[in-house]
Amino acid sequence: MSAVPRDPAALPRLGWTLAALVLLWPLLRLADFEPVRLLDEGNLRAMGHFIRGFLPMETSHDFMALLGKAMVETLAMATAGIALSLLLAVPLGLAMTRGLSVSRIGPGRRAWIGTLVRALVRALLAVLRGVPELVWALLFVRVFGLGASAGVLALGITYGGMLGKVYGEILESTDGRTARGLLEAGSGRVAALFYGLLPHAGGELVSYTVYRWECAVRASVVMGFVGAGGLGQLMDQSMKMLNGGEAASILLTFLLLVLAADGLSEFLRRRLA
Amino acid sequence: MGFSLKGVGLTHANGFRALRDVDLRVACGERVALVGASGAGKTTLLRVLAAALRPDTGRLSLLGTDPWDASPATLRRLRARIGLVHQAPPIPPRQRVVTAVLAGRLGQWPLWKSLASLLYPLDPEGARHQLARLDLGERLYERCDRLSGGQLQRVALARVLYQQPDLFLADEPVSAMDPALSELTVALLNEEASRRGVTLVASLHAVDLALRHFPRVIGVKEGQVLFDLPAGQVREAQLRELYAAEGSVPMAGLAVLPDAGQPAAAAPPPLRCA
Ligand SMILES: Nc1ncnc2c1ncn2[C@@H]1O[C@H](COP(=O)(O)OP(=O)(O)OP(=O)(O)O)[C@@H](O)[C@H]1O
Ligand SMILES: [Mg+2]
């Protein structure tokens, strides 16, 4: 009777775990990460003071009207930004998906073209999302002036890069056998996508997109600080005037928006399941 | 215009030689069963015949075309004329039966039609007709994950029936069905191929099914053709050699009396050598 051979993957697994730990430690040190300082008495008092300034919340009629208008503007900016980013992300994400590559099944002759295209698309997506949306916004504010259009464009570009990358990776990691079977039966790529990949990956794609929309709502705030309009601009003004009550109302609005996004995502997932 | 293989060999990506030096010539309209032990190379051979795996040696001609010399457009048209029923049906669990069956024609339909059919099934009658032949007509709008294994296998079969290929390939199409249903289903495949005059190649685990229904039987062992004979000439000793490692010849085991004039079908009871 021979002994069971050892798991050949065990040693590499141990090695990678150790390497990750060894890398993590200096990174935490570099980032000055000392959670104990949160509990320091002086720091606690300072934080408490900061938070007390937020109460009571501002609920005056005028401000609520302003808030409502800013909220609609923010929602519009986030939604338009995501719509714009989809125009970039869908074709680029699909181009990256190896599971839809006919040349991978054969004929192998022109496979290098596909490989080259995928590498170029990957690089393009990295450039799009590598520049933070804030920087794009600063750039576009100079072109379009203060207002939402700079924010929409900035969101569209950065989020197009993020969505494209993640779409490609989600499609890549889903079960490709269905799509491959269809391609092997002479189906085109787009038909194979709709009949073979989306039934597996649809839910995940939708929930990631809704999550990104939620992020876009938050990001449009940061961009408001540079004059791109919406809740962010309002927040900027309130903070500059040291009006904590107004800031608190704005924050609560955010919370509601995030909850709404969560509910929408849950609803869509349930519909698709 | 069936297909022919000459000296075909295939090595998988991990270096395993799954096919070596396979010579086969199958004329149009022939019905052939592939038998052989697990791991013999039946699936690999069928995937080569489906132009899904590219052999690294030898010459291959499918329906009069060498698929690996053809342009991408020609290859795609060729693939649309070949239908393979997969051993494990690659059907998304959340897809509806009607969609899974209609997907058989994606290679023939223009894109707009394929996409429109996702919104509203364009040929439910066609799908229902094929399903009804397999006794599944009632489940047209059911989701595939609510079906049993044998029912899912029949959906996969209905898809290829609906595709109406000129070369019908089936990889263990009845492995999840009970003996009675297996018998009916294999008979249906043969009847369909004869009626349409197309070539049929099916791999089967149950040797008695193969001998009863197919005029020609090919034994595959370790990636090679061990025998290639009319069903009536397959001898017990050959089957014993084919399944030497297993120790017994697998049977569907249905108590159906085979037709007279098929000696081998009556012959081998389960051989227990171990
Ligand atoms: N993708 C692959 N990579 C490496 N080896 C493979 C691959 N697919 C199959 N093989 C090997 O090739 C051999 C033949 O496999 P194949 O699937 O053709 O067998 P089979 O006759 O269909 O068996 P079964 O009756 O169990 O379905 C097996 O030894 C298998 O391990
Ligand atoms: Mg197999």
Coordinates of C-alpha atoms and ligand atoms in Angstrom, one line a residue:
Chain A
M1 CA 0.0 0.0 0.0
S2 CA 1.5 3.3 -1.0
A3 CA 0.9 6.5 0.9
V4 CA -1.4 9.1 -0.6
P5 CA 0.7 11.6 -2.5
R6 CA 0.8 15.0 -0.9
D7 CA -1.3 17.9 -2.3
P8 CA 1.1 19.4 -4.8
A9 CA -0.5 22.8 -4.4
A10 CA 0.1 23.0 -0.6
L11 CA 3.6 24.4 -0.6
P12 CA 2.9 27.2 -3.1
R13 CA -0.2 28.1 -1.1
L14 CA 1.8 28.4 2.1
G15 CA 4.4 30.4 0.3
W16 CA 1.9 32.9 -1.0
T17 CA 0.2 33.3 2.3
L18 CA 3.5 34.1 4.0
A19 CA 4.5 36.5 1.3
A20 CA 1.3 38.4 1.6
L21 CA 1.7 38.7 5.4
V22 CA 5.3 39.9 5.0
L23 CA 4.2 42.5 2.5
L24 CA 1.2 43.7 4.6
W25 CA 3.2 44.6 7.8
P26 CA 5.5 47.3 6.4
L27 CA 2.5 48.7 4.5
L28 CA 0.5 49.2 7.7
R29 CA 3.5 50.8 9.3
L30 CA 4.0 53.1 6.4
A31 CA 0.4 54.2 6.5
D32 CA 0.8 55.2 10.1
F33 CA -2.0 52.8 11.1
E34 CA -2.3 53.0 14.9
P35 CA -5.9 52.3 15.8
V36 CA -5.1 52.8 19.5
R37 CA -5.0 56.6 18.9
L38 CA -8.8 56.6 18.2
L39 CA -9.4 55.8 21.9
D40 CA -7.1 58.6 23.2
E41 CA -9.1 60.9 25.5
G42 CA -8.1 64.1 23.9
N43 CA -8.9 62.8 20.4
L44 CA -12.3 61.4 21.6
R45 CA -13.2 64.8 22.9
A46 CA -12.2 66.5 19.7
M47 CA -14.3 64.1 17.6
G48 CA -17.3 64.5 20.0
H49 CA -17.0 68.3 19.6
F50 CA -17.0 68.0 15.8
I51 CA -20.0 65.7 15.7
R52 CA -22.0 67.9 18.2
G53 CA -21.7 70.7 15.8
F54 CA -23.9 68.7 13.4
L55 CA -26.9 69.0 15.7
P56 CA -29.6 70.1 15.5
M57 CA -30.2 69.3 11.8
E58 CA -31.2 72.2 9.5
T59 CA -34.8 71.7 8.3
S60 CA -35.9 75.2 7.3
H61 CA -38.2 75.4 4.3
D62 CA -35.7 77.4 2.2
F63 CA -32.9 75.0 2.9
M64 CA -35.0 71.9 2.2
A65 CA -36.0 73.3 -1.2
L66 CA -32.3 73.9 -1.9
L67 CA -31.5 70.4 -0.7
G68 CA -34.1 68.9 -2.9
K69 CA -32.9 70.7 -6.0
A70 CA -29.3 69.7 -5.2
M71 CA -30.3 66.1 -4.7
V72 CA -32.1 65.9 -8.0
E73 CA -29.0 67.4 -9.6
T74 CA -26.7 64.9 -8.0
L75 CA -29.0 62.0 -9.0
A76 CA -29.1 63.3 -12.5
M77 CA -25.3 63.7 -12.6
A78 CA -24.7 60.2 -11.3
T79 CA -27.2 58.6 -13.6
A80 CA -26.0 60.5 -16.7
G81 CA -22.4 59.7 -15.8
I82 CA -23.2 55.9 -15.5
A83 CA -25.1 56.0 -18.8
L84 CA -22.1 57.6 -20.4
S85 CA -19.8 55.1 -18.8
L86 CA -21.9 52.2 -20.1
L87 CA -21.2 53.4 -23.7
L88 CA -17.5 52.9 -23.0
A89 CA -17.7 49.9 -20.7
V90 CA -19.9 47.6 -22.6
P91 CA -18.0 47.4 -25.9
L92 CA -14.6 47.4 -24.1
G93 CA -15.6 44.8 -21.6
L94 CA -16.9 42.5 -24.3
A95 CA -13.7 43.0 -26.3
M96 CA -11.8 41.8 -23.2
T97 CA -13.8 38.6 -22.7
R98 CA -11.9 35.6 -23.9
G99 CA -14.9 33.4 -23.5
L100 CA -16.4 35.0 -26.6
S101 CA -13.3 34.6 -28.7
V102 CA -14.0 32.4 -31.7
S103 CA -10.3 32.2 -32.6
R104 CA -9.6 30.5 -29.3
I105 CA -11.6 27.5 -30.4
G106 CA -10.0 27.8 -33.8
P107 CA -8.9 28.8 -36.4
G108 CA -5.8 29.5 -34.4
R109 CA -4.2 31.4 -37.2
R110 CA -5.3 34.8 -36.3
A111 CA -5.4 34.3 -32.6
W112 CA -2.6 36.9 -32.1
I113 CA -4.9 39.7 -33.3
G114 CA -7.4 38.9 -30.5
T115 CA -4.6 38.8 -28.0
L116 CA -3.3 42.1 -29.2
V117 CA -6.7 43.7 -29.1
R118 CA -7.4 42.5 -25.6
A119 CA -4.0 43.9 -24.4
L120 CA -4.7 47.3 -25.9
V121 CA -8.2 47.4 -24.5
R122 CA -6.9 46.5 -21.1
A123 CA -4.4 49.3 -21.3
L124 CA -7.0 51.8 -22.4
L125 CA -9.3 50.8 -19.5
A126 CA -6.4 51.3 -17.1
V127 CA -5.8 54.8 -18.4
L128 CA -9.5 55.7 -18.2
R129 CA -9.8 54.8 -14.6
G130 CA -6.2 55.4 -13.6
V131 CA -6.9 59.2 -13.6
P132 CA -9.2 60.0 -10.6
E133 CA -12.5 61.5 -11.5
L134 CA -11.6 64.6 -9.5
V135 CA -8.8 65.3 -11.9
W136 CA -11.0 64.8 -14.9
A137 CA -13.5 67.1 -13.3
L138 CA -10.9 69.8 -12.7
L139 CA -10.0 69.6 -16.3
F140 CA -13.5 69.7 -17.7
V141 CA -14.6 72.5 -15.4
R142 CA -12.1 74.6 -17.3
V143 CA -13.9 73.7 -20.5
F144 CA -17.5 73.7 -19.6
G145 CA -17.4 76.1 -16.7
L146 CA -19.0 75.4 -13.3
G147 CA -21.9 73.0 -13.4
A148 CA -23.0 69.4 -13.8
S149 CA -21.7 68.7 -17.3
A150 CA -18.1 68.6 -16.2
G151 CA -19.0 66.1 -13.5
V152 CA -21.0 63.9 -15.9
L153 CA -18.1 63.7 -18.3
A154 CA -15.6 63.0 -15.5
L155 CA -17.8 60.3 -14.1
G156 CA -18.4 58.8 -17.5
I157 CA -14.7 58.4 -18.2
T158 CA -13.5 57.0 -14.9
Y159 CA -16.4 54.8 -14.3
G160 CA -16.3 53.6 -17.9
G161 CA -12.8 52.3 -17.1
M162 CA -13.9 50.6 -13.9
L163 CA -17.1 49.1 -15.3
G164 CA -15.4 47.9 -18.4
K165 CA -12.7 46.1 -16.4
V166 CA -15.1 44.5 -14.0
Y167 CA -17.6 43.5 -16.8
G168 CA -14.8 41.8 -18.6
E169 CA -13.7 40.0 -15.5
I170 CA -17.2 39.0 -14.4
L171 CA -17.8 37.5 -17.9
E172 CA -14.5 35.8 -17.8
S173 CA -15.1 34.1 -14.5
T174 CA -18.5 32.8 -15.3
D175 CA -19.1 29.3 -16.6
G176 CA -18.0 29.6 -20.2
R177 CA -19.1 26.2 -21.4
T178 CA -22.6 27.4 -22.5
A179 CA -21.2 30.1 -24.7
R180 CA -18.5 27.9 -26.0
G181 CA -21.0 25.2 -26.9
L182 CA -23.0 27.8 -28.8
L183 CA -20.0 29.1 -30.7
E184 CA -19.1 25.6 -31.5
A185 CA -22.5 25.2 -33.1
G186 CA -21.9 28.2 -35.4
S187 CA -23.5 30.9 -33.3
G188 CA -22.1 34.5 -33.5
R189 CA -20.5 36.2 -30.6
V190 CA -23.3 38.5 -29.7
A191 CA -25.9 35.8 -29.8
A192 CA -23.5 33.6 -27.6
L193 CA -23.2 36.5 -25.2
F194 CA -27.0 36.8 -24.8
Y195 CA -27.8 33.1 -24.8
G196 CA -24.7 31.8 -23.1
L197 CA -23.1 34.3 -20.8
L198 CA -25.7 36.7 -19.6
P199 CA -28.0 34.0 -18.2
H200 CA -25.1 33.1 -15.9
A201 CA -23.7 36.6 -15.2
G202 CA -26.7 38.9 -15.5
G203 CA -27.4 39.2 -11.8
E204 CA -23.8 40.0 -10.9
L205 CA -23.5 42.5 -13.8
V206 CA -26.6 44.3 -12.7
S207 CA -25.7 44.5 -9.0
Y208 CA -22.2 45.8 -9.8
T209 CA -23.7 48.4 -12.0
V210 CA -26.1 49.6 -9.4
Y211 CA -23.3 49.6 -6.8
R212 CA -21.3 51.8 -9.1
W213 CA -24.2 54.1 -9.5
E214 CA -24.3 54.4 -5.8
C215 CA -20.6 55.2 -5.8
A216 CA -21.2 57.7 -8.5
V217 CA -23.7 59.5 -6.2
R218 CA -20.9 59.8 -3.6
A219 CA -18.3 60.7 -6.1
S220 CA -20.5 63.5 -7.5
V221 CA -20.3 65.0 -4.1
V222 CA -16.5 65.2 -4.1
M223 CA -16.7 66.8 -7.5
G224 CA -19.2 69.3 -6.2
F225 CA -16.4 70.6 -4.1
V226 CA -14.6 71.6 -7.2
G227 CA -17.7 73.3 -8.5
A228 CA -19.4 70.6 -10.5
G229 CA -22.8 71.3 -8.9
G230 CA -25.2 69.1 -6.9
L231 CA -25.1 68.1 -3.2
G232 CA -21.4 68.4 -3.1
Q233 CA -21.4 72.1 -3.9
L234 CA -24.1 72.6 -1.2
M235 CA -22.0 70.6 1.2
D236 CA -18.9 72.7 0.3
Q237 CA -20.8 75.9 1.1
S238 CA -22.2 74.6 4.4
M239 CA -18.8 73.4 5.5
K240 CA -17.2 76.7 4.6
M241 CA -19.8 78.5 6.6
L242 CA -19.2 76.1 9.5
N243 CA -22.9 75.2 9.4
G244 CA -23.0 71.7 10.9
G245 CA -26.8 71.4 10.9
E246 CA -26.9 71.8 7.2
A247 CA -24.1 69.4 6.7
A248 CA -26.0 66.8 8.8
S249 CA -29.1 67.2 6.7
I250 CA -27.1 66.7 3.6
L251 CA -25.4 63.6 5.1
L252 CA -28.8 62.1 5.9
T253 CA -29.9 62.7 2.3
F254 CA -26.9 60.7 1.3
L255 CA -27.8 57.9 3.6
L256 CA -31.3 57.7 2.1
L257 CA -29.8 57.6 -1.4
V258 CA -27.5 54.8 -0.5
L259 CA -30.3 52.9 1.1
A260 CA -32.4 53.4 -2.1
A261 CA -29.6 52.1 -4.3
D262 CA -29.3 49.1 -2.1
G263 CA -33.1 48.4 -2.3
L264 CA -33.0 48.8 -6.1
S265 CA -30.1 46.4 -6.4
E266 CA -31.8 43.9 -4.2
F267 CA -35.1 44.2 -6.2
L268 CA -33.3 43.8 -9.6
R269 CA -31.3 40.8 -8.4
R270 CA -34.5 39.1 -7.1
R271 CA -36.2 39.8 -10.4
L272 CA -33.3 38.2 -12.3
A273 CA -32.8 35.3 -10.0
Chain B
M1 CA -20.4 13.5 -47.8
G2 CA -20.1 12.1 -44.3
F3 CA -16.7 12.6 -42.8
S4 CA -13.2 11.1 -42.9
L5 CA -10.2 11.0 -40.6
K6 CA -6.8 10.0 -41.7
G7 CA -4.1 9.4 -39.1
V8 CA -5.7 11.9 -36.7
G9 CA -4.0 12.4 -33.4
L10 CA -4.8 14.8 -30.6
T11 CA -2.7 15.8 -27.5
H12 CA -4.5 17.7 -24.8
A13 CA -3.0 20.9 -23.4
N14 CA -1.6 19.0 -20.4
G15 CA 0.3 16.6 -22.7
F16 CA -2.1 13.7 -22.6
R17 CA -2.5 11.9 -25.9
A18 CA -6.2 11.3 -26.1
L19 CA -6.3 10.2 -29.8
R20 CA -3.6 8.5 -31.8
D21 CA -3.6 7.6 -35.4
V22 CA -7.4 7.4 -35.9
D23 CA -8.5 6.4 -39.4
L24 CA -12.3 6.5 -40.1
R25 CA -14.5 6.9 -43.1
V26 CA -18.2 7.3 -42.5
A27 CA -20.5 7.8 -45.5
C28 CA -23.4 10.2 -45.6
G29 CA -26.5 8.8 -43.9
E30 CA -24.6 6.1 -41.9
R31 CA -25.5 5.5 -38.3
V32 CA -22.5 4.7 -36.0
A33 CA -22.2 4.0 -32.3
L34 CA -19.0 4.6 -30.4
V35 CA -18.4 2.3 -27.5
G36 CA -15.4 2.1 -25.1
A37 CA -14.4 2.4 -21.5
S38 CA -14.5 5.6 -19.5
G39 CA -11.5 7.8 -20.6
A40 CA -11.1 5.9 -23.9
G41 CA -11.4 9.1 -25.9
K42 CA -15.0 9.0 -27.1
T43 CA -15.8 12.6 -26.1
T44 CA -12.5 13.8 -27.6
L45 CA -13.3 12.1 -30.9
L46 CA -16.8 13.6 -31.0
R47 CA -15.4 17.0 -30.3
V48 CA -12.9 16.6 -33.2
L49 CA -15.9 15.7 -35.4
A50 CA -17.7 18.8 -34.2
A51 CA -14.8 21.0 -35.3
A52 CA -14.5 22.0 -31.7
L53 CA -11.0 20.5 -31.0
R54 CA -8.2 20.8 -33.5
P55 CA -6.2 17.6 -34.1
D56 CA -2.5 18.2 -34.1
T57 CA -1.8 15.5 -36.7
G58 CA -3.6 13.9 -39.6
R59 CA -6.2 15.0 -42.0
L60 CA -9.8 15.7 -41.3
S61 CA -12.7 16.2 -43.7
L62 CA -16.2 17.0 -42.4
L63 CA -19.2 17.2 -44.8
G64 CA -16.6 17.6 -47.6
T65 CA -14.7 20.5 -46.0
D66 CA -11.4 20.5 -44.1
P67 CA -12.5 22.7 -41.2
W68 CA -9.0 23.8 -40.2
D69 CA -8.2 25.0 -43.7
A70 CA -11.4 26.9 -44.2
S71 CA -11.9 30.6 -43.7
P72 CA -13.6 31.7 -40.4
A73 CA -16.9 32.3 -42.3
T74 CA -16.9 28.9 -43.9
L75 CA -16.0 27.3 -40.6
R76 CA -18.9 29.0 -38.9
R77 CA -21.3 27.8 -41.6
L78 CA -19.9 24.3 -41.3
R79 CA -20.3 24.4 -37.5
A80 CA -23.9 25.4 -37.9
R81 CA -24.5 22.2 -39.9
I82 CA -23.0 20.0 -37.2
G83 CA -25.0 19.4 -34.0
L84 CA -23.3 17.9 -30.9
V85 CA -25.3 16.8 -27.9
H86 CA -22.9 17.3 -25.0
Q87 CA -22.3 14.7 -22.3
A88 CA -23.0 17.3 -19.6
P89 CA -25.7 19.6 -21.1
P90 CA -24.2 23.1 -21.1
I91 CA -27.5 24.9 -20.4
P92 CA -27.7 27.8 -17.9
P93 CA -29.8 26.8 -15.0
R94 CA -31.9 29.9 -15.1
Q95 CA -32.7 29.7 -18.8
R96 CA -36.2 28.6 -19.8
V97 CA -36.6 25.3 -21.8
V98 CA -38.0 27.1 -24.8
T99 CA -35.0 29.4 -25.0
A100 CA -32.5 26.5 -24.5
V101 CA -34.2 24.6 -27.4
L102 CA -34.4 27.6 -29.8
A103 CA -30.7 28.3 -29.2
G104 CA -30.1 25.4 -31.5
R105 CA -30.8 27.6 -34.5
L106 CA -28.5 30.5 -33.4
G107 CA -26.0 29.5 -36.2
Q108 CA -28.7 29.8 -38.8
W109 CA -30.7 32.8 -37.6
P110 CA -29.6 36.4 -38.2
L111 CA -28.7 38.3 -35.1
W112 CA -31.8 40.4 -34.9
K113 CA -33.9 37.3 -34.9
S114 CA -31.8 35.6 -32.1
L115 CA -32.1 38.7 -29.9
A116 CA -35.8 39.3 -30.7
S117 CA -36.5 35.7 -29.7
L118 CA -35.1 36.4 -26.3
L119 CA -37.7 39.0 -25.7
Y120 CA -40.5 36.9 -27.2
P121 CA -39.9 33.3 -28.3
L122 CA -40.3 33.4 -32.1
D123 CA -40.9 29.7 -32.8
P124 CA -42.4 28.1 -29.7
E125 CA -44.3 25.7 -31.9
G126 CA -41.0 24.4 -33.3
A127 CA -39.5 24.0 -29.9
R128 CA -42.6 22.3 -28.5
H129 CA -42.7 19.9 -31.4
Q130 CA -39.2 18.6 -30.7
L131 CA -39.8 18.5 -26.9
A132 CA -43.1 16.6 -27.4
R133 CA -41.2 13.8 -29.3
L134 CA -39.2 13.4 -26.2
D135 CA -42.3 13.5 -24.0
L136 CA -41.4 17.0 -22.6
G137 CA -43.9 19.1 -24.5
E138 CA -45.6 20.3 -21.3
R139 CA -42.4 21.8 -19.8
L140 CA -41.9 24.4 -22.6
Y141 CA -41.9 27.5 -20.3
E142 CA -40.3 25.9 -17.3
R143 CA -36.9 26.9 -16.1
C144 CA -34.1 24.4 -16.7
D145 CA -33.1 24.2 -13.1
R146 CA -36.5 22.8 -12.2
L147 CA -35.9 19.8 -14.4
S148 CA -34.5 16.4 -13.5
G149 CA -31.1 15.2 -14.9
G150 CA -32.8 13.0 -17.5
Q151 CA -35.2 15.8 -18.4
L152 CA -32.4 18.3 -18.9
Q153 CA -30.6 15.7 -21.1
R154 CA -33.7 15.6 -23.2
V155 CA -33.8 19.4 -23.5
A156 CA -30.2 19.2 -24.8
L157 CA -31.3 16.6 -27.3
A158 CA -34.3 18.7 -28.4
R159 CA -32.0 21.6 -29.0
V160 CA -30.0 19.6 -31.5
L161 CA -33.1 18.0 -33.0
Y162 CA -34.3 21.6 -33.5
Q163 CA -31.0 22.6 -35.1
Q164 CA -31.6 19.9 -37.8
P165 CA -27.9 19.3 -38.4
D166 CA -26.5 17.4 -41.4
L167 CA -24.0 15.7 -39.0
F168 CA -25.7 14.6 -35.8
L169 CA -23.3 13.9 -33.0
A170 CA -24.4 12.7 -29.5
D171 CA -22.1 12.1 -26.6
E172 CA -23.8 9.6 -24.2
P173 CA -27.2 11.2 -24.9
V174 CA -29.0 8.8 -22.6
S175 CA -26.6 8.5 -19.7
A176 CA -29.1 10.0 -17.2
M177 CA -32.1 8.1 -18.4
D178 CA -33.7 4.8 -17.2
P179 CA -33.4 1.8 -19.5
A180 CA -36.9 2.1 -21.0
L181 CA -36.5 5.7 -21.8
S182 CA -32.9 5.1 -23.1
E183 CA -34.3 2.6 -25.5
L184 CA -37.0 4.9 -26.8
T185 CA -34.6 7.9 -27.1
V186 CA -31.9 6.0 -29.0
A187 CA -34.6 4.6 -31.3
L188 CA -35.9 8.2 -31.9
L189 CA -32.4 9.4 -32.8
N190 CA -31.9 6.6 -35.3
E191 CA -35.4 7.2 -36.8
E192 CA -34.7 10.9 -37.1
A193 CA -31.3 10.3 -38.8
S194 CA -32.8 7.8 -41.2
R195 CA -35.8 10.0 -42.1
R196 CA -33.6 13.0 -42.8
G197 CA -30.8 11.0 -44.3
V198 CA -28.2 12.5 -42.1
T199 CA -25.1 11.0 -40.5
L200 CA -25.4 10.0 -36.9
V201 CA -22.6 9.3 -34.5
A202 CA -23.4 8.5 -30.9
S203 CA -21.2 7.4 -28.0
L204 CA -23.0 5.0 -25.7
H205 CA -22.0 3.4 -22.4
A206 CA -24.5 0.5 -22.8
V207 CA -23.1 -1.9 -25.4
D208 CA -26.4 -3.7 -25.9
L209 CA -28.1 -0.4 -26.9
A210 CA -25.4 0.2 -29.4
L211 CA -25.7 -3.3 -30.9
R212 CA -29.5 -3.2 -31.0
H213 CA -29.9 0.2 -32.7
F214 CA -26.9 1.0 -34.8
P215 CA -25.8 -0.7 -38.0
R216 CA -22.1 0.0 -37.4
V217 CA -20.2 -0.1 -34.1
I218 CA -16.8 1.3 -33.4
G219 CA -14.8 0.3 -30.3
V220 CA -12.5 2.9 -29.0
K221 CA -9.7 2.0 -26.6
E222 CA -6.9 4.3 -25.3
G223 CA -7.4 6.8 -28.1
Q224 CA -7.4 4.2 -30.9
V225 CA -9.9 2.4 -32.9
L226 CA -10.0 -1.2 -31.6
F227 CA -12.6 -2.5 -34.0
D228 CA -14.9 -1.0 -36.6
L229 CA -17.6 -3.5 -37.6
P230 CA -21.2 -4.0 -38.6
A231 CA -23.2 -4.6 -35.4
G232 CA -23.8 -8.2 -36.4
Q233 CA -20.2 -9.1 -36.6
V234 CA -19.1 -7.8 -33.2
R235 CA -17.9 -10.7 -31.1
E236 CA -17.9 -11.2 -27.4
A237 CA -14.1 -11.5 -27.3
Q238 CA -13.7 -8.1 -28.8
L239 CA -16.1 -6.5 -26.3
R240 CA -14.2 -8.3 -23.5
E241 CA -10.9 -6.8 -24.8
L242 CA -12.5 -3.4 -25.1
Y243 CA -13.5 -3.4 -21.5
A244 CA -10.6 -5.5 -20.2
A245 CA -9.7 -3.0 -17.5
E246 CA -13.3 -2.7 -16.3
G247 CA -13.8 -6.5 -15.9
S248 CA -17.3 -6.4 -17.3
V249 CA -19.2 -5.2 -20.4
P250 CA -21.7 -2.4 -19.5
M251 CA -25.3 -3.0 -20.5
A252 CA -28.5 -1.0 -20.3
G253 CA -30.0 -4.2 -19.1
L254 CA -33.5 -3.8 -20.4
A255 CA -35.3 -7.0 -20.9
V256 CA -36.2 -6.4 -24.5
L257 CA -35.7 -9.3 -26.9
P258 CA -33.4 -8.2 -29.7
D259 CA -34.4 -8.9 -33.3
A260 CA -33.4 -12.1 -34.8
G261 CA -30.4 -11.9 -37.1
Q262 CA -28.4 -9.9 -34.7
P263 CA -26.3 -12.6 -33.0
A264 CA -24.0 -10.4 -30.9
A265 CA -26.9 -8.5 -29.4
A266 CA -28.2 -11.7 -27.8
A267 CA -24.7 -12.8 -26.9
P268 CA -22.9 -11.2 -24.1
P269 CA -24.4 -11.4 -20.6
P270 CA -22.5 -9.4 -18.0
L271 CA -19.0 -10.8 -17.9
R272 CA -17.6 -11.0 -14.4
C273 CA -13.9 -11.8 -14.7
A274 CA -12.6 -10.4 -11.4
Ligands
LIG1 N1 -9.3 19.0 -21.5 C1 -8.5 18.0 -21.2 N2 -7.3 18.1 -20.8 C2 -6.5 17.0 -20.5 N3 -6.9 15.8 -20.6 C3 -8.1 15.6 -21.0 C4 -9.0 16.6 -21.4 N4 -10.2 16.1 -21.7 C5 -10.0 14.8 -21.7 N5 -8.8 14.4 -21.2 C6 -8.3 13.1 -21.1 O1 -8.4 12.4 -22.3 C7 -8.8 11.1 -22.1 C8 -10.0 10.8 -23.0 O2 -11.1 11.6 -22.5 P1 -12.6 11.6 -23.1 O3 -13.3 12.6 -22.4 O4 -12.5 11.6 -24.6 O5 -13.0 10.1 -22.6 P2 -14.4 9.4 -22.8 O6 -14.2 8.2 -23.6 O7 -15.4 10.4 -23.3 O8 -14.8 9.0 -21.3 P3 -16.2 8.9 -20.6 O9 -16.9 7.7 -21.0 O10 -15.8 8.9 -19.1 O11 -16.9 10.2 -21.0 C9 -9.1 10.9 -20.6 O12 -8.0 10.2 -20.1 C10 -9.1 12.3 -20.1 O13 -8.6 12.4 -18.8
MG2 MG -17.1 11.3 -22.6

